Short mmCIF file of C-alpha atoms in Angstrom, two decimals:
data_model
loop_
_atom_site.label_atom_id
_atom_site.label_comp_id
_atom_site.label_asym_id
_atom_site.label_seq_id
_atom_site.Cartn_x
_atom_site.Cartn_y
_atom_site.Cartn_z
CA MET A 48 0.93 82.03 -28.04
CA SER A 49 3.74 79.52 -28.46
CA TYR A 50 2.81 75.85 -28.72
CA ASN A 51 3.95 72.50 -30.11
CA ILE A 52 1.78 69.86 -31.79
CA ILE A 53 2.84 66.38 -30.65
CA ASN A 54 1.79 63.07 -32.18
CA ILE A 55 0.34 60.62 -29.67
CA ASP A 56 1.51 57.01 -29.68
CA THR A 57 -0.87 54.89 -31.81
CA LYS A 58 -1.64 52.48 -28.95
CA ILE A 59 -2.50 55.34 -26.58
CA GLU A 60 -4.55 57.06 -29.28
CA LYS A 61 -6.60 53.91 -29.86
CA ASN A 62 -7.58 53.87 -26.17
CA LEU A 63 -8.88 57.45 -26.40
CA ILE A 64 -11.59 56.67 -28.94
CA ILE A 65 -14.78 54.96 -27.74
CA SER A 66 -18.14 53.99 -29.23
CA ASN A 67 -21.31 55.78 -28.19
CA ASN A 68 -22.84 52.32 -27.76
CA ILE A 69 -21.02 51.65 -24.47
CA SER A 70 -22.28 52.54 -21.00
CA LEU A 71 -21.03 55.14 -18.54
CA LYS A 72 -19.79 52.24 -16.40
CA ASP A 73 -17.61 50.94 -19.24
CA THR A 74 -16.49 54.50 -20.00
CA LEU A 75 -15.34 54.94 -16.40
CA SER A 76 -13.39 51.68 -16.57
CA ILE A 77 -11.59 52.80 -19.74
CA MET A 78 -10.93 56.25 -18.25
CA ASN A 79 -9.38 54.74 -15.11
CA ASN A 80 -6.98 52.67 -17.22
CA ASN A 81 -5.82 55.70 -19.22
CA SER A 82 -3.31 58.30 -18.12
CA ILE A 83 -5.07 60.89 -20.34
CA LYS A 84 -8.39 61.81 -18.76
CA ILE A 85 -10.43 62.56 -21.88
CA LEU A 86 -12.16 60.21 -24.31
CA PHE A 87 -13.54 60.95 -27.78
CA VAL A 88 -16.92 59.44 -28.65
CA ILE A 89 -17.79 58.19 -32.14
CA ASP A 90 -21.05 56.85 -33.59
CA LYS A 91 -21.63 53.66 -35.59
CA ASN A 92 -20.41 55.47 -38.72
CA LYS A 93 -17.16 56.41 -36.89
CA ARG A 94 -18.07 60.10 -36.88
CA LEU A 95 -17.00 62.17 -33.89
CA VAL A 96 -20.03 63.10 -31.78
CA GLY A 97 -18.47 64.40 -28.58
CA SER A 98 -15.86 64.10 -25.85
CA ILE A 99 -16.06 63.14 -22.20
CA THR A 100 -13.64 63.87 -19.34
CA ASP A 101 -13.22 62.44 -15.85
CA GLY A 102 -14.82 65.65 -14.58
CA ASP A 103 -17.85 65.05 -16.79
CA LEU A 104 -18.22 61.57 -15.34
CA ARG A 105 -18.09 62.90 -11.78
CA ARG A 106 -20.75 65.52 -12.57
CA MET A 107 -23.01 62.82 -14.06
CA TYR A 108 -22.51 60.76 -10.91
CA TYR A 109 -23.59 63.67 -8.70
CA LYS A 110 -26.64 64.18 -10.92
CA ASN A 111 -27.60 60.54 -10.22
CA ILE A 112 -27.37 59.54 -13.88
CA SER A 113 -27.34 55.73 -14.03
CA ILE A 114 -23.97 54.13 -14.75
CA ASN A 115 -25.79 51.84 -17.18
CA THR A 116 -26.77 54.80 -19.40
CA LYS A 117 -25.45 54.42 -22.95
CA LEU A 118 -23.36 57.27 -24.31
CA ARG A 119 -25.72 57.58 -27.30
CA GLN A 120 -28.40 58.70 -24.81
CA ILE A 121 -26.27 61.67 -23.74
CA LYS A 122 -26.31 64.98 -25.55
CA PHE A 123 -22.72 66.12 -26.06
CA LYS A 124 -21.48 69.61 -26.75
CA LYS A 125 -19.73 70.09 -30.07
CA PRO A 126 -16.14 69.02 -29.43
CA ASN A 127 -13.06 71.06 -30.26
CA THR A 128 -11.40 69.80 -33.43
CA ILE A 129 -8.63 70.60 -35.88
CA ILE A 130 -9.41 70.55 -39.60
CA ASP A 131 -6.21 72.17 -40.81
CA LYS A 132 -3.01 71.62 -38.78
CA LYS A 133 -1.61 74.90 -40.07
CA LYS A 134 -4.64 76.92 -38.99
CA ILE A 135 -5.50 76.20 -35.38
CA SER A 136 -8.14 78.60 -34.09
CA LYS A 137 -7.16 81.18 -31.47
CA LYS A 138 -10.29 80.25 -29.54
CA LEU A 139 -9.02 76.68 -29.11
CA LEU A 140 -5.53 77.88 -28.15
CA ASN A 141 -6.86 80.43 -25.67
CA LYS A 142 -8.72 77.63 -23.90
CA LYS A 143 -5.41 75.74 -23.73
CA ILE A 144 -7.07 72.54 -24.92
CA GLU A 145 -4.42 69.83 -24.65
CA TYR A 146 -5.88 66.92 -26.63
CA VAL A 147 -7.65 67.62 -29.92
CA PRO A 148 -8.86 65.33 -32.72
CA TYR A 149 -7.71 66.14 -36.25
CA VAL A 150 -10.80 65.31 -38.34
CA SER A 151 -11.78 64.86 -41.96
CA ASN A 152 -14.53 66.79 -43.74
CA GLN A 153 -16.84 63.92 -42.75
CA ASN A 154 -15.92 64.55 -39.10
CA LYS A 155 -14.06 61.26 -38.79
CA ILE A 156 -10.97 61.17 -36.57
CA ILE A 157 -7.74 61.01 -38.56
CA LYS A 158 -5.37 61.60 -35.65
CA ILE A 159 -5.42 62.90 -32.08
CA PHE A 160 -2.83 65.54 -31.28
CA HIS A 161 -1.40 66.68 -27.98
CA ILE A 162 -0.88 70.46 -27.92
CA SER A 163 1.94 71.46 -25.59
CA TYR A 164 1.83 75.12 -24.60
CA THR A 165 4.99 77.06 -23.86
CA PRO A 166 4.55 79.64 -21.08
CA GLN A 167 5.36 83.24 -21.96
CA TYR A 168 7.86 83.25 -19.11
CA PHE A 169 9.51 80.83 -16.71
CA ARG A 170 10.21 81.33 -13.05
CA ASP A 171 13.95 81.25 -12.37
CA ILE A 172 13.82 79.28 -9.10
CA PRO A 173 14.86 75.63 -9.46
CA ILE A 174 12.99 72.66 -8.02
CA PHE A 175 14.85 69.91 -6.18
CA VAL A 176 13.05 66.55 -5.94
CA PHE A 177 14.21 63.82 -3.54
CA ALA A 178 13.75 60.58 -5.50
CA GLY A 179 16.44 58.28 -4.09
CA GLY A 180 14.48 56.33 -1.49
CA LYS A 181 13.74 52.60 -1.65
CA GLY A 182 10.13 52.74 -0.44
CA ASN A 183 10.52 49.73 1.85
CA ARG A 184 7.09 50.26 3.43
CA LEU A 185 5.49 49.92 0.00
CA LYS A 186 6.88 46.49 -0.82
CA PRO A 187 6.13 44.51 -2.95
CA LEU A 188 5.13 47.52 -5.12
CA THR A 189 8.73 48.78 -4.97
CA ASP A 190 10.48 45.48 -5.65
CA SER A 191 10.76 46.16 -9.37
CA LYS A 192 10.59 49.95 -9.46
CA PRO A 193 11.42 52.88 -7.17
CA LYS A 194 8.72 54.64 -5.19
CA PRO A 195 8.63 57.76 -7.43
CA LEU A 196 7.48 55.53 -10.32
CA ILE A 197 4.46 54.10 -8.51
CA THR A 198 1.37 55.06 -10.49
CA ILE A 199 -1.55 57.04 -9.11
CA SER A 200 -4.46 57.65 -11.45
CA GLY A 201 -2.42 56.89 -14.56
CA LYS A 202 0.61 59.02 -13.68
CA THR A 203 3.75 58.26 -11.71
CA LEU A 204 4.25 60.11 -8.43
CA ILE A 205 7.18 62.07 -9.81
CA GLN A 206 5.16 63.01 -12.90
CA HIS A 207 2.40 64.40 -10.67
CA ILE A 208 4.99 66.58 -8.90
CA ILE A 209 6.85 67.73 -12.01
CA GLU A 210 3.66 68.69 -13.83
CA LYS A 211 2.34 70.54 -10.80
CA PHE A 212 5.37 72.81 -11.06
CA ILE A 213 5.32 72.97 -14.87
CA ASN A 214 1.73 74.18 -14.68
CA GLN A 215 3.01 77.00 -12.45
CA ASN A 216 5.74 77.95 -14.98
CA TYR A 217 8.75 76.35 -13.32
CA SER A 218 11.19 74.80 -15.77
CA LYS A 219 14.42 73.77 -14.02
CA PHE A 220 14.50 70.52 -12.06
CA PHE A 221 17.19 68.76 -10.05
CA ILE A 222 16.34 65.17 -9.15
CA SER A 223 18.37 63.11 -6.67
CA ILE A 224 18.38 59.40 -7.53
CA ASN A 225 19.79 56.23 -6.02
CA TYR A 226 17.61 53.08 -5.89
CA LYS A 227 16.81 52.08 -9.51
CA GLY A 228 17.65 55.62 -10.56
CA SER A 229 18.10 54.66 -14.23
CA LEU A 230 14.39 53.79 -14.37
CA ILE A 231 13.50 57.28 -13.11
CA LYS A 232 15.73 58.90 -15.74
CA LYS A 233 14.17 56.80 -18.50
CA SER A 234 10.63 57.48 -17.27
CA ILE A 235 11.12 61.25 -17.38
CA SER A 236 12.85 61.03 -20.76
CA ASP A 237 9.93 59.01 -22.14
CA LEU A 238 7.49 61.77 -21.15
CA ASN A 239 9.03 63.91 -23.93
CA TYR A 240 8.77 67.27 -22.20
CA ASN A 241 9.81 70.00 -24.61
CA LYS A 242 13.29 71.51 -24.64
CA ASN A 243 12.25 74.44 -22.43
CA TYR A 244 12.29 72.11 -19.41
CA GLU A 245 15.66 71.17 -17.93
CA PHE A 246 16.22 68.02 -15.87
CA THR A 247 19.49 67.37 -14.03
CA PHE A 248 19.91 64.05 -12.24
CA LEU A 249 22.14 63.93 -9.16
CA LYS A 250 23.30 60.40 -8.42
CA GLU A 251 23.78 59.34 -4.80
CA SER A 252 26.51 56.70 -4.68
CA LYS A 253 25.07 55.66 -1.30
CA PRO A 254 21.87 56.58 0.58
CA LEU A 255 22.20 60.12 1.94
CA GLY A 256 19.05 60.38 4.04
CA THR A 257 16.34 62.95 3.44
CA ALA A 258 18.67 65.96 3.20
CA GLY A 259 22.21 64.81 2.36
CA SER A 260 21.87 65.14 -1.42
CA LEU A 261 21.29 68.90 -1.05
CA TYR A 262 25.09 69.07 -0.91
CA PHE A 263 25.17 68.60 -4.70
CA LEU A 264 23.34 71.91 -5.20
CA LYS A 265 26.03 74.10 -3.63
CA ASN A 266 27.46 75.33 -6.94
CA LYS A 267 24.31 74.94 -8.99
CA ILE A 268 21.86 77.54 -7.66
CA ARG A 269 22.05 81.32 -7.40
CA ASP A 270 19.62 82.21 -4.63
CA LEU A 271 16.69 80.02 -3.60
CA VAL A 272 15.63 76.44 -4.22
CA ILE A 273 12.27 74.75 -3.66
CA VAL A 274 12.76 71.27 -2.20
CA ILE A 275 10.10 68.57 -2.26
CA ASN A 276 9.74 64.85 -1.52
CA SER A 277 8.66 62.57 -4.36
CA ASP A 278 6.00 60.63 -2.45
CA ILE A 279 3.44 63.36 -1.77
CA ILE A 280 0.53 64.71 -3.79
CA PHE A 281 -1.15 67.89 -2.60
CA ASP A 282 -2.51 71.23 -3.69
CA PHE A 283 -0.18 74.23 -3.41
CA ASN A 284 0.78 77.53 -5.02
CA ALA A 285 4.58 77.65 -5.12
CA GLU A 286 4.68 81.37 -5.91
CA ASP A 287 2.77 82.18 -2.71
CA ILE A 288 5.23 80.12 -0.66
CA VAL A 289 8.28 81.74 -2.27
CA ASN A 290 6.84 85.25 -1.88
CA TYR A 291 6.20 84.56 1.80
CA HIS A 292 9.78 83.30 2.20
CA LYS A 293 11.15 86.47 0.62
CA LYS A 294 8.83 88.85 2.44
CA LYS A 295 9.77 87.42 5.85
CA LYS A 296 13.47 87.31 4.86
CA GLN A 297 13.70 83.72 6.00
CA ASP A 298 16.55 81.28 5.44
CA VAL A 299 14.30 78.21 5.51
CA THR A 300 10.57 77.94 5.03
CA VAL A 301 9.01 74.67 6.14
CA VAL A 302 5.65 74.02 4.51
CA THR A 303 3.07 72.68 6.98
CA LEU A 304 -0.55 71.62 7.05
CA LYS A 305 -3.08 71.05 9.81
CA LYS A 306 -4.28 67.46 9.74
CA ILE A 307 -6.96 65.68 11.74
CA PHE A 308 -6.08 62.32 13.27
CA ASN A 309 -8.89 60.11 14.52
CA ASN A 310 -7.92 57.68 17.28
CA PRO A 311 -9.99 54.48 16.89
CA TYR A 312 -9.57 53.62 20.58
CA GLY A 313 -10.78 54.97 23.87
CA ILE A 314 -8.02 56.48 26.01
CA ILE A 315 -7.73 57.05 29.75
CA ASN A 316 -6.57 59.86 32.00
CA GLU A 317 -5.03 58.81 35.31
CA LYS A 318 -4.48 60.53 38.62
CA ARG A 319 -2.65 58.82 41.47
CA ASN A 320 -3.03 55.42 39.79
CA TYR A 321 -6.80 55.83 39.46
CA ILE A 322 -8.67 56.49 36.24
CA ASN A 323 -10.46 59.81 36.41
CA LYS A 324 -11.64 60.02 32.79
CA ILE A 325 -12.17 57.88 29.69
CA ILE A 326 -12.20 59.69 26.37
CA GLU A 327 -13.84 57.69 23.63
CA LYS A 328 -12.10 57.79 20.20
CA PRO A 329 -10.65 61.29 20.53
CA THR A 330 -9.83 63.51 17.57
CA ASN A 331 -6.56 65.43 17.56
CA ILE A 332 -5.36 68.15 15.21
CA TYR A 333 -1.64 68.39 14.52
CA GLU A 334 0.35 70.70 12.30
CA ILE A 335 2.44 68.38 10.15
CA VAL A 336 5.48 68.90 7.95
CA VAL A 337 4.34 68.03 4.40
CA GLY A 338 7.78 67.44 2.88
CA MET A 339 8.24 70.71 0.98
CA TYR A 340 10.71 73.50 1.82
CA VAL A 341 12.30 76.68 0.50
CA PHE A 342 16.02 77.06 1.22
CA SER A 343 18.19 80.10 0.72
CA LEU A 344 21.59 79.37 -0.81
CA LYS A 345 23.61 80.18 2.33
CA CYS A 346 22.00 77.27 4.20
CA LEU A 347 23.74 74.81 1.90
CA SER A 348 27.13 76.05 3.04
CA GLU A 349 26.49 74.15 6.29
CA LEU A 350 26.70 70.88 4.37
CA LYS A 351 30.49 70.52 4.47
CA SER A 352 30.75 67.10 2.83
CA ILE A 353 28.76 64.33 1.23
CA LYS A 354 27.21 62.51 4.17
CA LYS A 355 23.96 60.96 5.27
CA ILE A 356 21.73 63.41 7.11
CA ASP A 357 17.96 63.60 7.55
CA MET A 358 16.00 66.80 7.07
CA ASN A 359 14.92 67.17 10.71
CA ILE A 360 18.57 66.97 11.85
CA PHE A 361 19.76 69.40 9.18
CA ILE A 362 17.10 71.96 10.10
CA LYS A 363 17.84 71.47 13.80
CA GLU A 364 21.49 72.31 13.07
CA LEU A 365 20.46 75.42 11.12
CA ILE A 366 18.29 76.59 14.02
CA SER A 367 21.17 76.08 16.48
CA LYS A 368 23.32 78.31 14.24
CA LYS A 369 20.70 81.08 14.33
CA TYR A 370 19.38 80.70 10.81
CA LYS A 371 15.84 82.04 10.37
CA VAL A 372 13.56 79.03 10.08
CA ALA A 373 9.80 79.53 9.90
CA LYS A 374 6.71 77.81 8.58
CA TYR A 375 4.23 78.42 5.79
CA GLN A 376 0.90 76.83 6.61
CA LEU A 377 -1.04 75.53 3.64
CA ASN A 378 -4.78 75.54 3.20
CA SER A 379 -4.69 72.58 0.82
CA LYS A 380 -7.78 70.94 -0.64
CA TYR A 381 -6.06 67.57 -0.31
CA PHE A 382 -2.81 66.05 0.93
CA ILE A 383 -1.78 62.46 0.27
CA ASP A 384 1.46 60.94 1.56
CA ILE A 385 2.14 57.72 -0.37
CA GLY A 386 4.18 56.17 2.42
CA THR A 387 2.37 52.86 2.89
CA LYS A 388 0.26 50.42 0.87
CA GLU A 389 -2.82 51.72 2.71
CA ASN A 390 -1.97 55.32 1.69
CA TYR A 391 -1.42 54.13 -1.89
CA ASP A 392 -4.87 52.53 -2.02
CA GLN A 393 -6.47 55.65 -0.49
CA ALA A 394 -4.76 57.84 -3.11
CA ASN A 395 -6.05 55.76 -6.00
CA ASN A 396 -9.55 55.75 -4.53
CA PHE A 397 -9.40 59.54 -4.12
CA PHE A 398 -8.38 60.23 -7.71
CA ASN A 399 -10.72 57.62 -9.20
CA GLN A 400 -13.86 58.92 -7.46
#
């Protein structure tokens, strides 16, 4: 198995090591302020006694373990460690453990390493991420940074999306940028993804709507492209979507999801100016467009020039020209659209549960 050992920044590393004398409540607070969701627990002699993840904390919560419980009262499993950097056990690598303490013979932490695993193969379909929007509905959060750099549970929105695809063995990314685009480029550069991952930034000189920047892909892809907005977080299997697209021989696949909308008001039905029914707080189910698509190359030929065009208009034009446009309905465990401040707060609450 191919892998790289990466040194973690000293400041970040310091925040990953905690005393077993603190409570679960304090541990949760530290975890929520870290982008890396694992902490390493040491005793009063600074010896490593265990590790704890955000998943562990959730399981303790469901078991009704008091948040005031001290970590020294918890029995930890023996943590994975590295004693010799040149001899990392196959067992550890097979588990694909990402963060591992390098310890001394006295079991004291010398360094914490990030192990980056290189997939045995990469999928050859590129990912196109729309990241040029201003995020006006999220002001003042977007006054100083673009919407894709808003942080949810310690990671930027665009990082959530990129790593979702990386975890499914996709390696080639095109990212359209406009508003504060240099910050997006720097943010992705600072993440230090290894050289197997390719990022190409496509600069919009002016806002091009939700589809116009697809024009820049015309000479850059061979067959298909997966297109996704940068303000959504949801569960999906990209391979399933692409296979469906190919099997049905579609030109465009629009990814959808059934979503329940609860109306907080009573509504009326009328007949001949008289009310014949009042429905109290009805629930409606709609099939929504999530903001993810698969396009075949020939669709891009319909974009004749660089111009502003929104996705619904572009797809409407493709339908009028007899392109095959169909849906792929997700059965996602969660779907969060970070379009408003309320959605942003809901997303953070969801991931910090």
